[in-house]
PDB file of N, CA and C in Angstrom:
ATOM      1  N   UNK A   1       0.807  -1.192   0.000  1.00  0.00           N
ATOM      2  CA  UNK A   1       0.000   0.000   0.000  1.00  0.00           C
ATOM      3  C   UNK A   1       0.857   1.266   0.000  1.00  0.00           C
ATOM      4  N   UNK A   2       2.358   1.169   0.530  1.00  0.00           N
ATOM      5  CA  UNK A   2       2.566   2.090   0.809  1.00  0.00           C
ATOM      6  C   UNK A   2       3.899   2.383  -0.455  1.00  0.00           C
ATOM      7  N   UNK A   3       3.769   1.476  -1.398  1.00  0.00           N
ATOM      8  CA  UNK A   3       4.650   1.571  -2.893  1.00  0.00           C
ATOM      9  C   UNK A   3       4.100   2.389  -4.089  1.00  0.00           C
ATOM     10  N   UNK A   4       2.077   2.235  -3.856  1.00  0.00           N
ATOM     11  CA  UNK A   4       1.457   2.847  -5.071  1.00  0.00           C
ATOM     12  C   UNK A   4       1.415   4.244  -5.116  1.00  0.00           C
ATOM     13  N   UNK A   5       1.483   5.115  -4.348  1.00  0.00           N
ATOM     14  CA  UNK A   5       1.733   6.157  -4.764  1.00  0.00           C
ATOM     15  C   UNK A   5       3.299   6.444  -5.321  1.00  0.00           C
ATOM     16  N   UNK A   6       4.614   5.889  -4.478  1.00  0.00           N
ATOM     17  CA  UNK A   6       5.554   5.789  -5.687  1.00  0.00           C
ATOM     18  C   UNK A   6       5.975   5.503  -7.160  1.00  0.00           C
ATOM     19  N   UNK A   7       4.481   4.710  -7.720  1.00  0.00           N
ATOM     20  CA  UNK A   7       4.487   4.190  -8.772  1.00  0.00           C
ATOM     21  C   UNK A   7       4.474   4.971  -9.938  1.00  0.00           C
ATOM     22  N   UNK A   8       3.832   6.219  -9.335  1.00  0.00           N
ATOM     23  CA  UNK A   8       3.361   7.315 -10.268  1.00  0.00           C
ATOM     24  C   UNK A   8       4.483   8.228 -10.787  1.00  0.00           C
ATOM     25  N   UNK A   9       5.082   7.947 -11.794  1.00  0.00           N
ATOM     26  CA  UNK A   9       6.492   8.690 -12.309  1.00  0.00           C
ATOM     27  C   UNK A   9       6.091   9.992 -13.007  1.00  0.00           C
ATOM     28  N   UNK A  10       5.003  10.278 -13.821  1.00  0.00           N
ATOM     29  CA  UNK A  10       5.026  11.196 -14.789  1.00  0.00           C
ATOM     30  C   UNK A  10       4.729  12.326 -13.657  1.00  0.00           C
ATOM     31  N   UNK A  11       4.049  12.800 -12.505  1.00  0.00           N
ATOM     32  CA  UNK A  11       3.957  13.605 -11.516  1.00  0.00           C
ATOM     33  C   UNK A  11       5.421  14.417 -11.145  1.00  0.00           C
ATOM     34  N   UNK A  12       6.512  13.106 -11.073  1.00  0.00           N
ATOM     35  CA  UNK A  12       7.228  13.524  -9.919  1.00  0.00           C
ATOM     36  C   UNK A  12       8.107  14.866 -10.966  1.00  0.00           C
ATOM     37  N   UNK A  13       8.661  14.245 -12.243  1.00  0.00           N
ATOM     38  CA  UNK A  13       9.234  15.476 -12.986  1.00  0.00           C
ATOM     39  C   UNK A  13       8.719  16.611 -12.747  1.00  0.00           C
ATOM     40  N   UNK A  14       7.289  16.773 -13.527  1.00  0.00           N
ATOM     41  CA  UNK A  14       6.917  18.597 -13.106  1.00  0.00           C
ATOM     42  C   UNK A  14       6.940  18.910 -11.947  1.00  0.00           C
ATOM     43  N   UNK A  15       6.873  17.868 -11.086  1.00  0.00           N
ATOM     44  CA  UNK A  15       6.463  18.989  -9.064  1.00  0.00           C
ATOM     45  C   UNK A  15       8.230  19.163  -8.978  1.00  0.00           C
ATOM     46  N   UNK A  16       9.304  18.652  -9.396  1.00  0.00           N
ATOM     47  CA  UNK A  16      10.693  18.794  -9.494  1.00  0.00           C
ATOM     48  C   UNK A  16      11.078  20.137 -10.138  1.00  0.00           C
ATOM     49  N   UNK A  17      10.428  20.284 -11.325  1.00  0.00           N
ATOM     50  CA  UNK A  17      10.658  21.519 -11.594  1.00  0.00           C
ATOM     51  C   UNK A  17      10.304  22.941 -10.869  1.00  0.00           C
ATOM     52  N   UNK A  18       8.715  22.231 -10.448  1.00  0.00           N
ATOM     53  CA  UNK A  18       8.295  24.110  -9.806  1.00  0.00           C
ATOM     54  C   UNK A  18       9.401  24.178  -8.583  1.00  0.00           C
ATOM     55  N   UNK A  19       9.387  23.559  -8.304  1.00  0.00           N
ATOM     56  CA  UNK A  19       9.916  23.336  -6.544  1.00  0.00           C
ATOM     57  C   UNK A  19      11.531  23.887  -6.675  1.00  0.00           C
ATOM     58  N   UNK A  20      11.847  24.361  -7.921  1.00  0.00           N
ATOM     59  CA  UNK A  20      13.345  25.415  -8.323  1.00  0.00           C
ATOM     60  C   UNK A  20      12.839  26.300  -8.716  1.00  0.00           C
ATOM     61  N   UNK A  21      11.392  27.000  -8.932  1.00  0.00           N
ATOM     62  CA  UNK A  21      11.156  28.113  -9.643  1.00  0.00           C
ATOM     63  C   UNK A  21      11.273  29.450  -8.495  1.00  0.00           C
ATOM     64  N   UNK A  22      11.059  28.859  -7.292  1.00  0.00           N
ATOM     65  CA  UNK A  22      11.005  29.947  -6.155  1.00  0.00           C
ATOM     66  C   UNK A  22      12.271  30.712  -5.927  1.00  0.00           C
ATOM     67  N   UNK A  23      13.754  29.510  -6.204  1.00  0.00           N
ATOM     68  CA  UNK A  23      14.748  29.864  -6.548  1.00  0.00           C
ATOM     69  C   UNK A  23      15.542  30.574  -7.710  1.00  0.00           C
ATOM     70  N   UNK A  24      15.093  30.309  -8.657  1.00  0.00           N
ATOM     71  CA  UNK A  24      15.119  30.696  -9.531  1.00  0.00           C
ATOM     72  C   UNK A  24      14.810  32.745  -9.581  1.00  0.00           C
ATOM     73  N   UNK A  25      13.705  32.713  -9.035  1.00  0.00           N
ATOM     74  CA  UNK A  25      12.916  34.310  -8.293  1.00  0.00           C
ATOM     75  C   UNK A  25      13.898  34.835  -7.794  1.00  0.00           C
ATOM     76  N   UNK A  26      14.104  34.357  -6.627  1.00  0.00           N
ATOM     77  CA  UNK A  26      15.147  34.623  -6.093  1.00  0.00           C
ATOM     78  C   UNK A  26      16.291  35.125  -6.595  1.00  0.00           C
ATOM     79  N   UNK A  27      17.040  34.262  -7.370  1.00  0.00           N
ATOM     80  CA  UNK A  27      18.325  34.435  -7.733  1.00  0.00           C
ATOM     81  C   UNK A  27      18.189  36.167  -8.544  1.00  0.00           C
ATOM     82  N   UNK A  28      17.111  36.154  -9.789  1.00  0.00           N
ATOM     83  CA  UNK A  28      16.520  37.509 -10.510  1.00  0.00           C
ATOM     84  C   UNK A  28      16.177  38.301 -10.019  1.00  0.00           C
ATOM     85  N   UNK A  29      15.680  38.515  -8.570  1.00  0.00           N
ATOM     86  CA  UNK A  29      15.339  39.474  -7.634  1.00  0.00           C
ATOM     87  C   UNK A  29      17.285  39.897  -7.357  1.00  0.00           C
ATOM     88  N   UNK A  30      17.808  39.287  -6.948  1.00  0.00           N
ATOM     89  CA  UNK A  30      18.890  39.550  -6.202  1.00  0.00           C
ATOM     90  C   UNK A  30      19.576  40.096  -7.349  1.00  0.00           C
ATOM     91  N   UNK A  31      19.587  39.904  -8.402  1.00  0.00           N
ATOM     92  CA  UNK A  31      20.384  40.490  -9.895  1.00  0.00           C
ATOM     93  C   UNK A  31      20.061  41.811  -9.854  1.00  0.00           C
ATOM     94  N   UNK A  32      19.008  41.741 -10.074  1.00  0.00           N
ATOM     95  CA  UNK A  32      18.274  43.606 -10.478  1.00  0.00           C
ATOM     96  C   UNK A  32      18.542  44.591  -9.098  1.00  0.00           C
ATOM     97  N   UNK A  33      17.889  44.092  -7.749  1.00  0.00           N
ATOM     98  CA  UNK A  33      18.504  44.452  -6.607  1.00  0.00           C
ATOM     99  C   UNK A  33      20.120  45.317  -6.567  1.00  0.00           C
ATOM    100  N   UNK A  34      20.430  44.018  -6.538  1.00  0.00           N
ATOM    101  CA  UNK A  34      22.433  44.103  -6.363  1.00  0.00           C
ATOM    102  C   UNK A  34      23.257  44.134  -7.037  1.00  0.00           C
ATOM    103  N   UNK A  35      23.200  43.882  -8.279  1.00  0.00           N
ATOM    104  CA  UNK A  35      24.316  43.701  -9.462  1.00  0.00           C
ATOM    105  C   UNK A  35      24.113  45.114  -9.992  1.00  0.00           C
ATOM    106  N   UNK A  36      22.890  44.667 -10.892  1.00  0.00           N
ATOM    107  CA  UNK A  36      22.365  45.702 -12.022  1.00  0.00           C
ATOM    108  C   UNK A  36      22.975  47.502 -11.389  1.00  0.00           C
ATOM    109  N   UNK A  37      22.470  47.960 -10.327  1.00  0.00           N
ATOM    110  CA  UNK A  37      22.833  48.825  -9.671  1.00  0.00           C
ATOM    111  C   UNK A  37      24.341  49.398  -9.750  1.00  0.00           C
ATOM    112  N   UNK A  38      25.028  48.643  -8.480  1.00  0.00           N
ATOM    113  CA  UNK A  38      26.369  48.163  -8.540  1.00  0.00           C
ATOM    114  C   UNK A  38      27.094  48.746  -9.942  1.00  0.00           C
ATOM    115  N   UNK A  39      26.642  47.913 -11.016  1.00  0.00           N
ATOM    116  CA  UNK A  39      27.084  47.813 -12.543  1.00  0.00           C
ATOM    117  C   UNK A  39      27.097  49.004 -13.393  1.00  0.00           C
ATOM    118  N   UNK A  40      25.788  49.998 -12.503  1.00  0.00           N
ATOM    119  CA  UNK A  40      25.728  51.293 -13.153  1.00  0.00           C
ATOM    120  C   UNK A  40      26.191  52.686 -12.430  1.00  0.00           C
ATOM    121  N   UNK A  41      26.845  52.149 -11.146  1.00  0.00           N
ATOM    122  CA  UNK A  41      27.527  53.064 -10.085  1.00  0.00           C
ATOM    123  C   UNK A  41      28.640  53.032 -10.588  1.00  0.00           C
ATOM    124  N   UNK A  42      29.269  51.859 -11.010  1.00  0.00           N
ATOM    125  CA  UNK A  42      30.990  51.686 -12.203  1.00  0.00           C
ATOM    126  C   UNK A  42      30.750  52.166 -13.052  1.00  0.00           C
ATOM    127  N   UNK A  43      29.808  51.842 -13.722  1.00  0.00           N
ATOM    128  CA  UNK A  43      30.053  52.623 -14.739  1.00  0.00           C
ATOM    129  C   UNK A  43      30.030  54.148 -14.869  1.00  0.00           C
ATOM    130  N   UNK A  44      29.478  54.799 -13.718  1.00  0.00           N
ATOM    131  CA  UNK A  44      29.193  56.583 -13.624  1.00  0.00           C
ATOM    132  C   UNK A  44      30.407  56.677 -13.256  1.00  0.00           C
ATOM    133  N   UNK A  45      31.362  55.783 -12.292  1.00  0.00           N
ATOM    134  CA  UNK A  45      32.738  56.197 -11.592  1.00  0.00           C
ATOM    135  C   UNK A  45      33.803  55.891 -12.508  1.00  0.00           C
ATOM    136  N   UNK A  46      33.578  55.390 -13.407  1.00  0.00           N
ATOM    137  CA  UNK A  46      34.607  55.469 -14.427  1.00  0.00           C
ATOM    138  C   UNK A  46      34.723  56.933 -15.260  1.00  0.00           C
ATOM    139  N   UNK A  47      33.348  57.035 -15.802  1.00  0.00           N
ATOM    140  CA  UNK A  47      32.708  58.153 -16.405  1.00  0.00           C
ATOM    141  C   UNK A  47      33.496  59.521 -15.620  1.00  0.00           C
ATOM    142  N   UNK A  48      33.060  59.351 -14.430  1.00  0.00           N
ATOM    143  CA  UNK A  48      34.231  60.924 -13.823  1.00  0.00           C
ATOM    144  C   UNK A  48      35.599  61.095 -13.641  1.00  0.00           C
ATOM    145  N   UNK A  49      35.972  59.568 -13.848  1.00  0.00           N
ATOM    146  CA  UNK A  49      37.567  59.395 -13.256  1.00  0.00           C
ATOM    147  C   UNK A  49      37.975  59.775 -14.847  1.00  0.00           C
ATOM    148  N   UNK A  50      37.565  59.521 -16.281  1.00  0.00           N
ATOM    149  CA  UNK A  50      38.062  59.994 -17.421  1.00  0.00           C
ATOM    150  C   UNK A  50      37.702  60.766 -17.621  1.00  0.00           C
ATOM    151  N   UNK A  51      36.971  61.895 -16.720  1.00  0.00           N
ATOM    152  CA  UNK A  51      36.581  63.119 -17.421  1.00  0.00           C
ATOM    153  C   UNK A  51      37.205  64.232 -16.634  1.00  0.00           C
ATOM    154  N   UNK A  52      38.378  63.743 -15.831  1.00  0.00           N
ATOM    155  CA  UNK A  52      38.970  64.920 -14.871  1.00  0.00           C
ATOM    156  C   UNK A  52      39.650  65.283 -15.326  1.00  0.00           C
ATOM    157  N   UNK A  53      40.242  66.766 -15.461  1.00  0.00           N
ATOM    158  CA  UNK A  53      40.649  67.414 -15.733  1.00  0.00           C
ATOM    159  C   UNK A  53      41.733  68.909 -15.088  1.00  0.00           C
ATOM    160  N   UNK A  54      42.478  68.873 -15.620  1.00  0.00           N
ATOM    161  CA  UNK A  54      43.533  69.886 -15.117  1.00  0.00           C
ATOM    162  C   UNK A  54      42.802  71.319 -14.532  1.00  0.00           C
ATOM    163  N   UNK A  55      42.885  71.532 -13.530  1.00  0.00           N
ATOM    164  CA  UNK A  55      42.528  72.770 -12.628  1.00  0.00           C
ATOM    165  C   UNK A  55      41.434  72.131 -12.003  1.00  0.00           C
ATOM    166  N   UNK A  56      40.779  71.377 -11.769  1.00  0.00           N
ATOM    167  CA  UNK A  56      39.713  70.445 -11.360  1.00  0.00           C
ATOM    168  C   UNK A  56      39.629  70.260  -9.711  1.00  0.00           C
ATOM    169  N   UNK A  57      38.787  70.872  -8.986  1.00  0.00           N
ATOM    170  CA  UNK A  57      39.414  70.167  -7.240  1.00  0.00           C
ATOM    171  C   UNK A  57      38.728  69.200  -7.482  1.00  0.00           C
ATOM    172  N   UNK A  58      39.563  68.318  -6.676  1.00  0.00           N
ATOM    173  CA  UNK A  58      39.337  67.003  -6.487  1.00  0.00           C
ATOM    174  C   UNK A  58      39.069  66.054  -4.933  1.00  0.00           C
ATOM    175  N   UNK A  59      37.841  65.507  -4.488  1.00  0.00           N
ATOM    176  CA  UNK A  59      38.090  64.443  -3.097  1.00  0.00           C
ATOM    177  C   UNK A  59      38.999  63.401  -3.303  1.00  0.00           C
ATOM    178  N   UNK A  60      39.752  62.986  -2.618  1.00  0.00           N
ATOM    179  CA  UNK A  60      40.505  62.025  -3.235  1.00  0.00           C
ATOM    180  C   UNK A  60      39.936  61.070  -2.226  1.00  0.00           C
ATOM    181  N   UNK A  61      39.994  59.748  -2.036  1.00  0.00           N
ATOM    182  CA  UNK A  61      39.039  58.751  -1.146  1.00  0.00           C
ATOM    183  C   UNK A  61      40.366  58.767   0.298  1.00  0.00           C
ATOM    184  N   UNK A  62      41.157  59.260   0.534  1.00  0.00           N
ATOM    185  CA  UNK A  62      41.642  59.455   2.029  1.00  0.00           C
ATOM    186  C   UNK A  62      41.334  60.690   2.862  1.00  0.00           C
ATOM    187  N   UNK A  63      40.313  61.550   1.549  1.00  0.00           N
ATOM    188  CA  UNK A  63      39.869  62.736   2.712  1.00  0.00           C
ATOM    189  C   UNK A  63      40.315  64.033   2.285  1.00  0.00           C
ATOM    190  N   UNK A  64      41.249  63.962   1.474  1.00  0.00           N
ATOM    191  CA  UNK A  64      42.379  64.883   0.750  1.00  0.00           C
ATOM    192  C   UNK A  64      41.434  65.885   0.036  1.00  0.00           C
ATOM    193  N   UNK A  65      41.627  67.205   0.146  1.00  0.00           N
ATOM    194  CA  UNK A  65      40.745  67.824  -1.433  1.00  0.00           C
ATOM    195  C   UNK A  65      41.931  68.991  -1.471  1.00  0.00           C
ATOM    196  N   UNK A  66      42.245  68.658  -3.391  1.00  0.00           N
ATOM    197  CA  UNK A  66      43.600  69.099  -3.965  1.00  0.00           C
ATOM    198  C   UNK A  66      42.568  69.779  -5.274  1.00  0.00           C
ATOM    199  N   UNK A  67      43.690  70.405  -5.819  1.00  0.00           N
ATOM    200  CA  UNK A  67      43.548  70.716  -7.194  1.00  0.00           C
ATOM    201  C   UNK A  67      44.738  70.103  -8.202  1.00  0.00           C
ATOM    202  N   UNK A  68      44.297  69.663  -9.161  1.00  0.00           N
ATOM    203  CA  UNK A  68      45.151  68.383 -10.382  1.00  0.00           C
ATOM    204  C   UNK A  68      45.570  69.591 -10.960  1.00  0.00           C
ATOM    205  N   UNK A  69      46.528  68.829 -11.201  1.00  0.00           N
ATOM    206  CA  UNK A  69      47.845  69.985 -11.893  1.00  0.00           C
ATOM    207  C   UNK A  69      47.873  69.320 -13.224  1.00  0.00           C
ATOM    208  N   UNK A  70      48.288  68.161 -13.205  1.00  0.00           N
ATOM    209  CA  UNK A  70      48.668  66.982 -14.202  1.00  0.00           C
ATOM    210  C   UNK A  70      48.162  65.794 -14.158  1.00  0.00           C
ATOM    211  N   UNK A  71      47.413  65.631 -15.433  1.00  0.00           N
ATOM    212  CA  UNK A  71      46.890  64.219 -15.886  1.00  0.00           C
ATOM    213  C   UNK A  71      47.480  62.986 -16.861  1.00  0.00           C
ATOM    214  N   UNK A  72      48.275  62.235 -15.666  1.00  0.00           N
ATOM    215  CA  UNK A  72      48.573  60.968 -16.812  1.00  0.00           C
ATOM    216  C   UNK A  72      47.668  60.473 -17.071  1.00  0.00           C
ATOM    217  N   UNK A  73      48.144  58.498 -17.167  1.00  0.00           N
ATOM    218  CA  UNK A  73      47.592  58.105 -18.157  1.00  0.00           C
ATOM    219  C   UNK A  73      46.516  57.407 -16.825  1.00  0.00           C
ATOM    220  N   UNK A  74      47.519  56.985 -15.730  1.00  0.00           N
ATOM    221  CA  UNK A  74      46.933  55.982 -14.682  1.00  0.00           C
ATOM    222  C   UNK A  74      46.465  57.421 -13.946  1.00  0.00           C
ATOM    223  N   UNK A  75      47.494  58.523 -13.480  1.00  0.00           N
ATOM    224  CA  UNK A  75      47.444  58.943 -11.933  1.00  0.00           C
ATOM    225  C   UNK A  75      47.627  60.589 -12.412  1.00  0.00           C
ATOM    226  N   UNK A  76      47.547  61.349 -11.221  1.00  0.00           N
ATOM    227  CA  UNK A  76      47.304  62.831 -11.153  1.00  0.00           C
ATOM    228  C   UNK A  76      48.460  63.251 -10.702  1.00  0.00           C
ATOM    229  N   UNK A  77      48.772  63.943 -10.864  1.00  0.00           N
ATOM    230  CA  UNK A  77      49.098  65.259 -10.131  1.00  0.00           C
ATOM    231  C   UNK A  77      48.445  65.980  -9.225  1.00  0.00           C
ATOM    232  N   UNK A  78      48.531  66.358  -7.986  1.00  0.00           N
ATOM    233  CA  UNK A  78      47.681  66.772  -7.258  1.00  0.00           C
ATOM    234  C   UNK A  78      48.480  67.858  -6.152  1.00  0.00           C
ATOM    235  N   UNK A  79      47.842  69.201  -6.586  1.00  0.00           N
ATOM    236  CA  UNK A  79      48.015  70.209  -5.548  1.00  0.00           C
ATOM    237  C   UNK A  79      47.396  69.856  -4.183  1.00  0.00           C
ATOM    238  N   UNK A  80      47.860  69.721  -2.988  1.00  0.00           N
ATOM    239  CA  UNK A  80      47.099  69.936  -1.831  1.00  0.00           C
ATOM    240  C   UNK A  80      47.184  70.938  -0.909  1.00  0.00           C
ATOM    241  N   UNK A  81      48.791  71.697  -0.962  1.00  0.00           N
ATOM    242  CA  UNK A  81      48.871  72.922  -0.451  1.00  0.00           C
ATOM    243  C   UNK A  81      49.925  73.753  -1.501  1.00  0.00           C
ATOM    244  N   UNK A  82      49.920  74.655  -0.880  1.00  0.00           N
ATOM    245  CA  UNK A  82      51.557  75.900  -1.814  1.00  0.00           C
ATOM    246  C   UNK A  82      52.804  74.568  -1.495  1.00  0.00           C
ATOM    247  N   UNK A  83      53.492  74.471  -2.935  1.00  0.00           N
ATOM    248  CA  UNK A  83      54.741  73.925  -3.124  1.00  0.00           C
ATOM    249  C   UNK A  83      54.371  72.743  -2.258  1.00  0.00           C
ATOM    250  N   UNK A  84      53.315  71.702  -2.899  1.00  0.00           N
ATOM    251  CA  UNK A  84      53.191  70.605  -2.043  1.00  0.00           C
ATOM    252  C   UNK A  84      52.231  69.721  -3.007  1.00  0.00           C
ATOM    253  N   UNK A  85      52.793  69.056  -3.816  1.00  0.00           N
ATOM    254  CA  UNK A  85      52.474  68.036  -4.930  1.00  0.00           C
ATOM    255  C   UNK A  85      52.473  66.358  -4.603  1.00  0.00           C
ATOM    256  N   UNK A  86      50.949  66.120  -4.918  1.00  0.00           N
ATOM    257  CA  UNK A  86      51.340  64.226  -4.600  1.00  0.00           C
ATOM    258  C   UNK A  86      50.722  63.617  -6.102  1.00  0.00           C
ATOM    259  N   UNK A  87      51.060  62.453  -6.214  1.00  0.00           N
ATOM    260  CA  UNK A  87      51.073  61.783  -7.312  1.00  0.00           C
ATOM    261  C   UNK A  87      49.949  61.057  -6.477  1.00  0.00           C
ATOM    262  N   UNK A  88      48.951  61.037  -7.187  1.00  0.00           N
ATOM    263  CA  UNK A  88      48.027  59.733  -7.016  1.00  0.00           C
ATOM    264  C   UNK A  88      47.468  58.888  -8.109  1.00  0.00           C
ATOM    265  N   UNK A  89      46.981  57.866  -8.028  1.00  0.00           N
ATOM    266  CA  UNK A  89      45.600  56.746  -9.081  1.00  0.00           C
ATOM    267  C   UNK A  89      44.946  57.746  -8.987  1.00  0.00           C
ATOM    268  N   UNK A  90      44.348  57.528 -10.558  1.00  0.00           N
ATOM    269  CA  UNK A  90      42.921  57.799 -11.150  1.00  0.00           C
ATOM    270  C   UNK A  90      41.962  57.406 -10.147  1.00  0.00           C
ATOM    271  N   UNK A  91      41.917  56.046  -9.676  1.00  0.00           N
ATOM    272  CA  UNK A  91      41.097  55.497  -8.427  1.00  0.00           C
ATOM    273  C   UNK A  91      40.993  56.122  -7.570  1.00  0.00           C
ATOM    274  N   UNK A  92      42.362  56.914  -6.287  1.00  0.00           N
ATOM    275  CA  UNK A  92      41.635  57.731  -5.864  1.00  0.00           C
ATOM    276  C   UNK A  92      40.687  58.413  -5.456  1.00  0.00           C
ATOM    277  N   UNK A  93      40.467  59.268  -6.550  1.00  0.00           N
ATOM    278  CA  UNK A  93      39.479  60.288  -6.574  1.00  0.00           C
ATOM    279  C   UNK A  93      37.740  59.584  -6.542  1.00  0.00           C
ATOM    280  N   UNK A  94      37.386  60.299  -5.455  1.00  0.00           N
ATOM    281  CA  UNK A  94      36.318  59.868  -5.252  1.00  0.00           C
ATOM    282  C   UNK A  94      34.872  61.249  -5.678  1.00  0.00           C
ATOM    283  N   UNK A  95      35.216  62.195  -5.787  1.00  0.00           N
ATOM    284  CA  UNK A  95      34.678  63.335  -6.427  1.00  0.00           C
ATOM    285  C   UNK A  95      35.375  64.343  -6.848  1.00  0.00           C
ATOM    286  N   UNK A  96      34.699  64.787  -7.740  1.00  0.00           N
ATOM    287  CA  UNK A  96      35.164  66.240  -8.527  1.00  0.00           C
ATOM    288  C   UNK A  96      34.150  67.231  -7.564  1.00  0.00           C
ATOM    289  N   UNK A  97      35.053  68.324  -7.170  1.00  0.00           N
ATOM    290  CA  UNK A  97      33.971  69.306  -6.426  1.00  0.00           C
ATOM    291  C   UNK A  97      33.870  70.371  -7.301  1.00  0.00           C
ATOM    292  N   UNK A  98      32.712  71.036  -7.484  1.00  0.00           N
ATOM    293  CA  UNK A  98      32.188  71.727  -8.164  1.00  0.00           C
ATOM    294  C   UNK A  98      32.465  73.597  -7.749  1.00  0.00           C
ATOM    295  N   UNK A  99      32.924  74.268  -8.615  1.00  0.00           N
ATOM    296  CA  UNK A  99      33.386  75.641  -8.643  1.00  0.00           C
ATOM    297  C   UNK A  99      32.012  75.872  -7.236  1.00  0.00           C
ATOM    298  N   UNK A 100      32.717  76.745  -5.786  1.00  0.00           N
ATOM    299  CA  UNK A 100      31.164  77.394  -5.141  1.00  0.00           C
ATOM    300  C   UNK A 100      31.298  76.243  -4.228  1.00  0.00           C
ATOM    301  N   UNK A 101      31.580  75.241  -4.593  1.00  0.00           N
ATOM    302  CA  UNK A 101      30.806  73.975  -3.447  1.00  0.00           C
ATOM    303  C   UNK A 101      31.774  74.766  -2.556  1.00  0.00           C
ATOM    304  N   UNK A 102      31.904  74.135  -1.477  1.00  0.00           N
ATOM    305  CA  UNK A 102      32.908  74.301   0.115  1.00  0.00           C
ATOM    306  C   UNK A 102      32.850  72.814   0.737  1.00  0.00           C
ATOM    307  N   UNK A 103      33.754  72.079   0.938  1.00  0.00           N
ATOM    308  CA  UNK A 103      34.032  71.032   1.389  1.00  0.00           C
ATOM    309  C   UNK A 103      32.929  70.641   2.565  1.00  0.00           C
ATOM    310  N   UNK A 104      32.431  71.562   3.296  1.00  0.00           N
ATOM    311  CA  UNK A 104      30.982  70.954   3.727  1.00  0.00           C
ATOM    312  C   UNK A 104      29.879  70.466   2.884  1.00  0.00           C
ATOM    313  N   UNK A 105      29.734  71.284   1.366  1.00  0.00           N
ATOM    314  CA  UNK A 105      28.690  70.485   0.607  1.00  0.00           C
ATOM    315  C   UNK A 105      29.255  69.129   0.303  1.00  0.00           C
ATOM    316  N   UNK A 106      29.977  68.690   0.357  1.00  0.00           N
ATOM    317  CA  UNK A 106      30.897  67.479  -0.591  1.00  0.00           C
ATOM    318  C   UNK A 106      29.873  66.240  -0.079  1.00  0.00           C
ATOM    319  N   UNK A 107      29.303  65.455  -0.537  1.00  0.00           N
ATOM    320  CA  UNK A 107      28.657  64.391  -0.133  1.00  0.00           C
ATOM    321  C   UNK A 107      29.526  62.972  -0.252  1.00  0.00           C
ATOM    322  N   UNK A 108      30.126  62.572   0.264  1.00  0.00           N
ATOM    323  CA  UNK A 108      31.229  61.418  -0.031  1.00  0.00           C
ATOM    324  C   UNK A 108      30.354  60.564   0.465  1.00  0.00           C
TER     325      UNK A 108
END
């Protein structure tokens, strides 16, 4: 009695399938969520790191705000005080501050 309901094969495939579809949700929820996002925050931070430019103040991500003197290919040039030049990565820089802002507007 307790074999005939095992007998029944053509059932068990489809209830196998739904029973990954919840996962499946899942996994596409978590894409659009977390990736997709993510994917378009790189891509805007690339977008500013090639668009900086000489006389430009700059946040640099240790807190630093300079003005770029010189743009290689990787790294800057960077004024931070009178007669006081550092070489940094393109990476770095975590904002361009805008002519007017004052380091209190800076939203890092």
């Amino acid at each position: 009695m307790a074999a005939a309901p095992a007998a029944e094969g053509g059932e068990a495939a489809g209830g196998g399938l739904l029973q990954f579809m919840p996962l499946v949700f899942m996994v596409a929820i978590f894409y659009f969520i977390m990736i997709r996002p993510q994917q378009r925050r790189e891509k805007e931070r690339k977008a500013m790191i090639a668009a900086v430019k000489s006389g430009e103040r700059v946040l640099l991500s240790s807190g630093i705000i300079g003005e770029v003197c010189t743009v290689k290919e990787k790294t800057l040039i960077v004024r931070i005080a009178e007669n006081t030049k550092v070489e940094v990565l393109k990476s770095a820089v975590s904002q361009i501050i805008e002519k007017g802002e004052t380091p209190n507007d800076v939203k890092a």
